[in-house]
mmCIF file of C-alpha atoms and ligand atoms in Angstrom:
data_model
loop_
_atom_site.group_PDB
_atom_site.id
_atom_site.type_symbol
_atom_site.label_atom_id
_atom_site.label_comp_id
_atom_site.label_asym_id
_atom_site.label_seq_id
_atom_site.Cartn_x
_atom_site.Cartn_y
_atom_site.Cartn_z
ATOM 1 C CA MET A 1185 18.676 -5.861 -4.370
ATOM 2 C CA PRO A 1186 16.006 -3.277 -3.826
ATOM 3 C CA THR A 1187 12.349 -4.282 -4.363
ATOM 4 C CA LEU A 1188 10.157 -3.045 -7.054
ATOM 5 C CA PHE A 1189 8.458 -0.546 -4.689
ATOM 6 C CA THR A 1190 11.705 0.674 -3.244
ATOM 7 C CA ARG A 1191 12.805 1.604 -6.783
ATOM 8 C CA ILE A 1192 9.660 3.421 -7.039
ATOM 9 C CA ILE A 1193 9.783 5.200 -3.794
ATOM 10 C CA GLN A 1194 13.556 6.203 -4.653
ATOM 11 C CA GLY A 1195 11.937 7.629 -7.989
ATOM 12 C CA GLU A 1196 14.060 5.214 -10.298
ATOM 13 C CA ILE A 1197 10.625 4.151 -11.564
ATOM 14 C CA PRO A 1198 7.965 6.567 -12.164
ATOM 15 C CA SER A 1199 4.749 6.651 -9.988
ATOM 16 C CA ASP A 1200 1.830 8.886 -9.154
ATOM 17 C CA ARG A 1201 2.334 9.694 -5.839
ATOM 18 C CA VAL A 1202 -0.556 10.981 -3.485
ATOM 19 C CA TRP A 1203 1.026 10.955 -0.169
ATOM 20 C CA GLU A 1204 4.810 10.898 1.235
ATOM 21 C CA ASP A 1205 6.237 11.138 4.770
ATOM 22 C CA ASP A 1206 9.324 9.984 6.616
ATOM 23 C CA LEU A 1207 8.010 6.256 7.070
ATOM 24 C CA CYS A 1208 6.098 5.496 3.818
ATOM 25 C CA VAL A 1209 4.806 6.515 0.300
ATOM 26 C CA ALA A 1210 1.464 6.096 -1.356
ATOM 27 C CA PHE A 1211 1.075 5.963 -5.172
ATOM 28 C CA ARG A 1212 -1.609 4.817 -7.278
ATOM 29 C CA ASP A 1213 -1.625 1.122 -8.310
ATOM 30 C CA ILE A 1214 -0.629 0.571 -11.940
ATOM 31 C CA HIS A 1215 -3.537 -1.965 -12.424
ATOM 32 C CA PRO A 1216 -6.532 -0.398 -10.719
ATOM 33 C CA THR A 1217 -9.403 -2.205 -9.563
ATOM 34 C CA ALA A 1218 -11.594 0.642 -8.788
ATOM 35 C CA PRO A 1219 -11.747 4.583 -9.491
ATOM 36 C CA VAL A 1220 -9.496 4.905 -6.516
ATOM 37 C CA HIS A 1221 -6.683 2.301 -5.887
ATOM 38 C CA VAL A 1222 -3.602 3.408 -3.976
ATOM 39 C CA LEU A 1223 -0.944 1.535 -2.518
ATOM 40 C CA VAL A 1224 0.538 2.541 0.854
ATOM 41 C CA VAL A 1225 4.150 1.229 1.253
ATOM 42 C CA PRO A 1226 6.585 1.541 3.790
ATOM 43 C CA ARG A 1227 10.066 2.681 3.365
ATOM 44 C CA LYS A 1228 11.219 -0.173 5.363
ATOM 45 C CA GLU A 1229 11.427 -3.429 3.009
ATOM 46 C CA LEU A 1230 9.126 -5.744 5.006
ATOM 47 C CA THR A 1231 8.512 -8.456 2.627
ATOM 48 C CA ARG A 1232 5.043 -9.433 3.986
ATOM 49 C CA LEU A 1233 2.701 -8.815 6.824
ATOM 50 C CA ASP A 1234 3.808 -12.040 8.818
ATOM 51 C CA GLN A 1235 7.283 -10.717 8.762
ATOM 52 C CA MET A 1236 6.537 -8.024 11.151
ATOM 53 C CA THR A 1237 7.774 -7.964 14.795
ATOM 54 C CA THR A 1238 6.569 -6.134 17.777
ATOM 55 C CA ASP A 1239 8.945 -3.249 16.808
ATOM 56 C CA ASP A 1240 6.848 -2.842 13.715
ATOM 57 C CA GLU A 1241 3.645 -2.037 15.482
ATOM 58 C CA PRO A 1242 3.742 1.652 15.359
ATOM 59 C CA LEU A 1243 4.806 1.500 11.579
ATOM 60 C CA LEU A 1244 1.962 -0.754 10.848
ATOM 61 C CA GLY A 1245 -0.301 1.420 12.643
ATOM 62 C CA HIS A 1246 1.152 4.549 10.714
ATOM 63 C CA LEU A 1247 0.311 2.869 7.341
ATOM 64 C CA MET A 1248 -3.258 2.276 8.364
ATOM 65 C CA HIS A 1249 -3.446 5.978 9.481
ATOM 66 C CA VAL A 1250 -2.047 7.195 6.105
ATOM 67 C CA ALA A 1251 -4.458 4.682 4.303
ATOM 68 C CA VAL A 1252 -7.349 6.476 6.025
ATOM 69 C CA LYS A 1253 -5.603 10.074 5.149
ATOM 70 C CA VAL A 1254 -5.226 9.160 1.510
ATOM 71 C CA ALA A 1255 -8.819 7.731 1.240
ATOM 72 C CA LYS A 1256 -10.096 11.267 2.926
ATOM 73 C CA GLN A 1257 -7.743 13.249 0.324
ATOM 74 C CA GLU A 1258 -9.498 11.145 -2.315
ATOM 75 C CA GLY A 1259 -12.835 11.803 -1.137
ATOM 76 C CA LEU A 1260 -13.803 8.515 -0.043
ATOM 77 C CA THR A 1261 -16.091 7.855 2.995
ATOM 78 C CA ASP A 1262 -16.295 4.277 2.161
ATOM 79 C CA PHE A 1263 -13.307 2.285 0.963
ATOM 80 C CA ARG A 1264 -11.604 -1.038 1.510
ATOM 81 C CA THR A 1265 -7.908 -1.779 2.961
ATOM 82 C CA VAL A 1266 -6.331 -4.868 2.134
ATOM 83 C CA VAL A 1267 -3.172 -6.506 2.921
ATOM 84 C CA ASN A 1268 -2.339 -9.743 0.608
ATOM 85 C CA THR A 1269 -0.157 -12.147 2.367
ATOM 86 C CA GLY A 1270 1.582 -14.730 0.271
ATOM 87 C CA ALA A 1271 1.220 -15.733 -3.406
ATOM 88 C CA GLY A 1272 -1.774 -17.806 -2.553
ATOM 89 C CA ALA A 1273 -3.587 -14.833 -1.265
ATOM 90 C CA GLY A 1274 -2.869 -12.365 -4.244
ATOM 91 C CA GLN A 1275 0.415 -11.082 -3.262
ATOM 92 C CA SER A 1276 2.448 -10.492 -6.004
ATOM 93 C CA VAL A 1277 4.934 -7.806 -4.950
ATOM 94 C CA PHE A 1278 6.978 -8.991 -2.010
ATOM 95 C CA HIS A 1279 7.245 -5.566 -0.164
ATOM 96 C CA LEU A 1280 4.579 -5.002 2.395
ATOM 97 C CA HIS A 1281 1.669 -2.640 1.082
ATOM 98 C CA VAL A 1282 -1.702 -1.781 1.955
ATOM 99 C CA HIS A 1283 -4.240 -1.436 -0.840
ATOM 100 C CA VAL A 1284 -6.787 1.488 -0.572
ATOM 101 C CA ILE A 1285 -9.435 0.861 -2.699
ATOM 102 C CA GLY A 1286 -12.913 2.913 -3.191
ATOM 103 C CA GLY A 1287 -14.727 5.063 -5.610
ATOM 104 C CA ARG A 1288 -17.552 2.138 -6.646
ATOM 105 C CA SER A 1289 -19.493 -0.100 -4.850
ATOM 106 C CA LEU A 1290 -17.349 -2.955 -3.394
ATOM 107 C CA SER A 1291 -19.140 -6.256 -2.533
ATOM 108 C CA TRP A 1292 -18.191 -8.540 0.432
ATOM 109 C CA PRO A 1293 -17.163 -11.194 0.389
ATOM 110 C CA PRO A 1294 -14.849 -10.657 -2.361
ATOM 111 C CA GLY A 1295 -14.875 -13.601 -5.213
HETATM 112 P P1 DGP B 940 -0.272 -7.381 -4.451
HETATM 113 O O1 DGP B 940 -0.864 -8.372 -5.599
HETATM 114 O O2 DGP B 940 -1.124 -7.197 -3.191
HETATM 115 O O3 DGP B 940 1.191 -7.781 -4.334
HETATM 116 O O4 DGP B 940 -0.462 -6.039 -5.208
HETATM 117 C C1 DGP B 940 0.584 -5.391 -6.082
HETATM 118 C C2 DGP B 940 0.253 -4.477 -6.696
HETATM 119 O O5 DGP B 940 1.316 -3.467 -7.199
HETATM 120 C C3 DGP B 940 -0.931 -4.717 -8.081
HETATM 121 O O6 DGP B 940 -2.037 -4.496 -7.742
HETATM 122 C C4 DGP B 940 -0.121 -3.989 -9.122
HETATM 123 C C5 DGP B 940 0.727 -3.049 -8.520
HETATM 124 N N1 DGP B 940 2.027 -2.646 -9.178
HETATM 125 C C6 DGP B 940 2.688 -3.623 -9.491
HETATM 126 N N2 DGP B 940 3.700 -3.292 -10.442
HETATM 127 C C7 DGP B 940 3.592 -1.912 -10.322
HETATM 128 C C8 DGP B 940 4.289 -0.702 -10.892
HETATM 129 O O7 DGP B 940 5.474 -0.745 -11.413
HETATM 130 N N3 DGP B 940 3.851 0.748 -10.525
HETATM 131 C C9 DGP B 940 2.641 0.606 -9.658
HETATM 132 N N4 DGP B 940 2.088 1.832 -9.313
HETATM 133 N N5 DGP B 940 1.954 -0.404 -9.295
HETATM 134 C C10 DGP B 940 2.309 -1.555 -9.436
#
């Protein structure tokens, strides 16, 4: 059973894509928390960050690099990258993804 994000990646569910390559796809979050809110999603169905193995290290590095490229593409100099791991930390879609959030002032620590 493909994940929601795999269905988006495969085009079965429409999305506003801002990046696409062999390893990942980035599209705008359906519930943006800031003027720019993009999700960078690997084509590989890793459920959550702590499922990664040593073999996934290049993929995770790639996702972070794409997050930076997307931020630049969106004209951001200051931005936040977030990976929620587990429902108790706010993860609601269990297909690993990196949030790229910016375009407004972001306080730290978050609430
Ligand atoms: P998280 O809570 O960290 O698992 O983030 C999941 C994000 O996915 C959440 O911010 C909303 C977004 N999202 C959920 N369903 C859809 C969808 O169908 N399309 C898009 N573009 N984003 C979605």
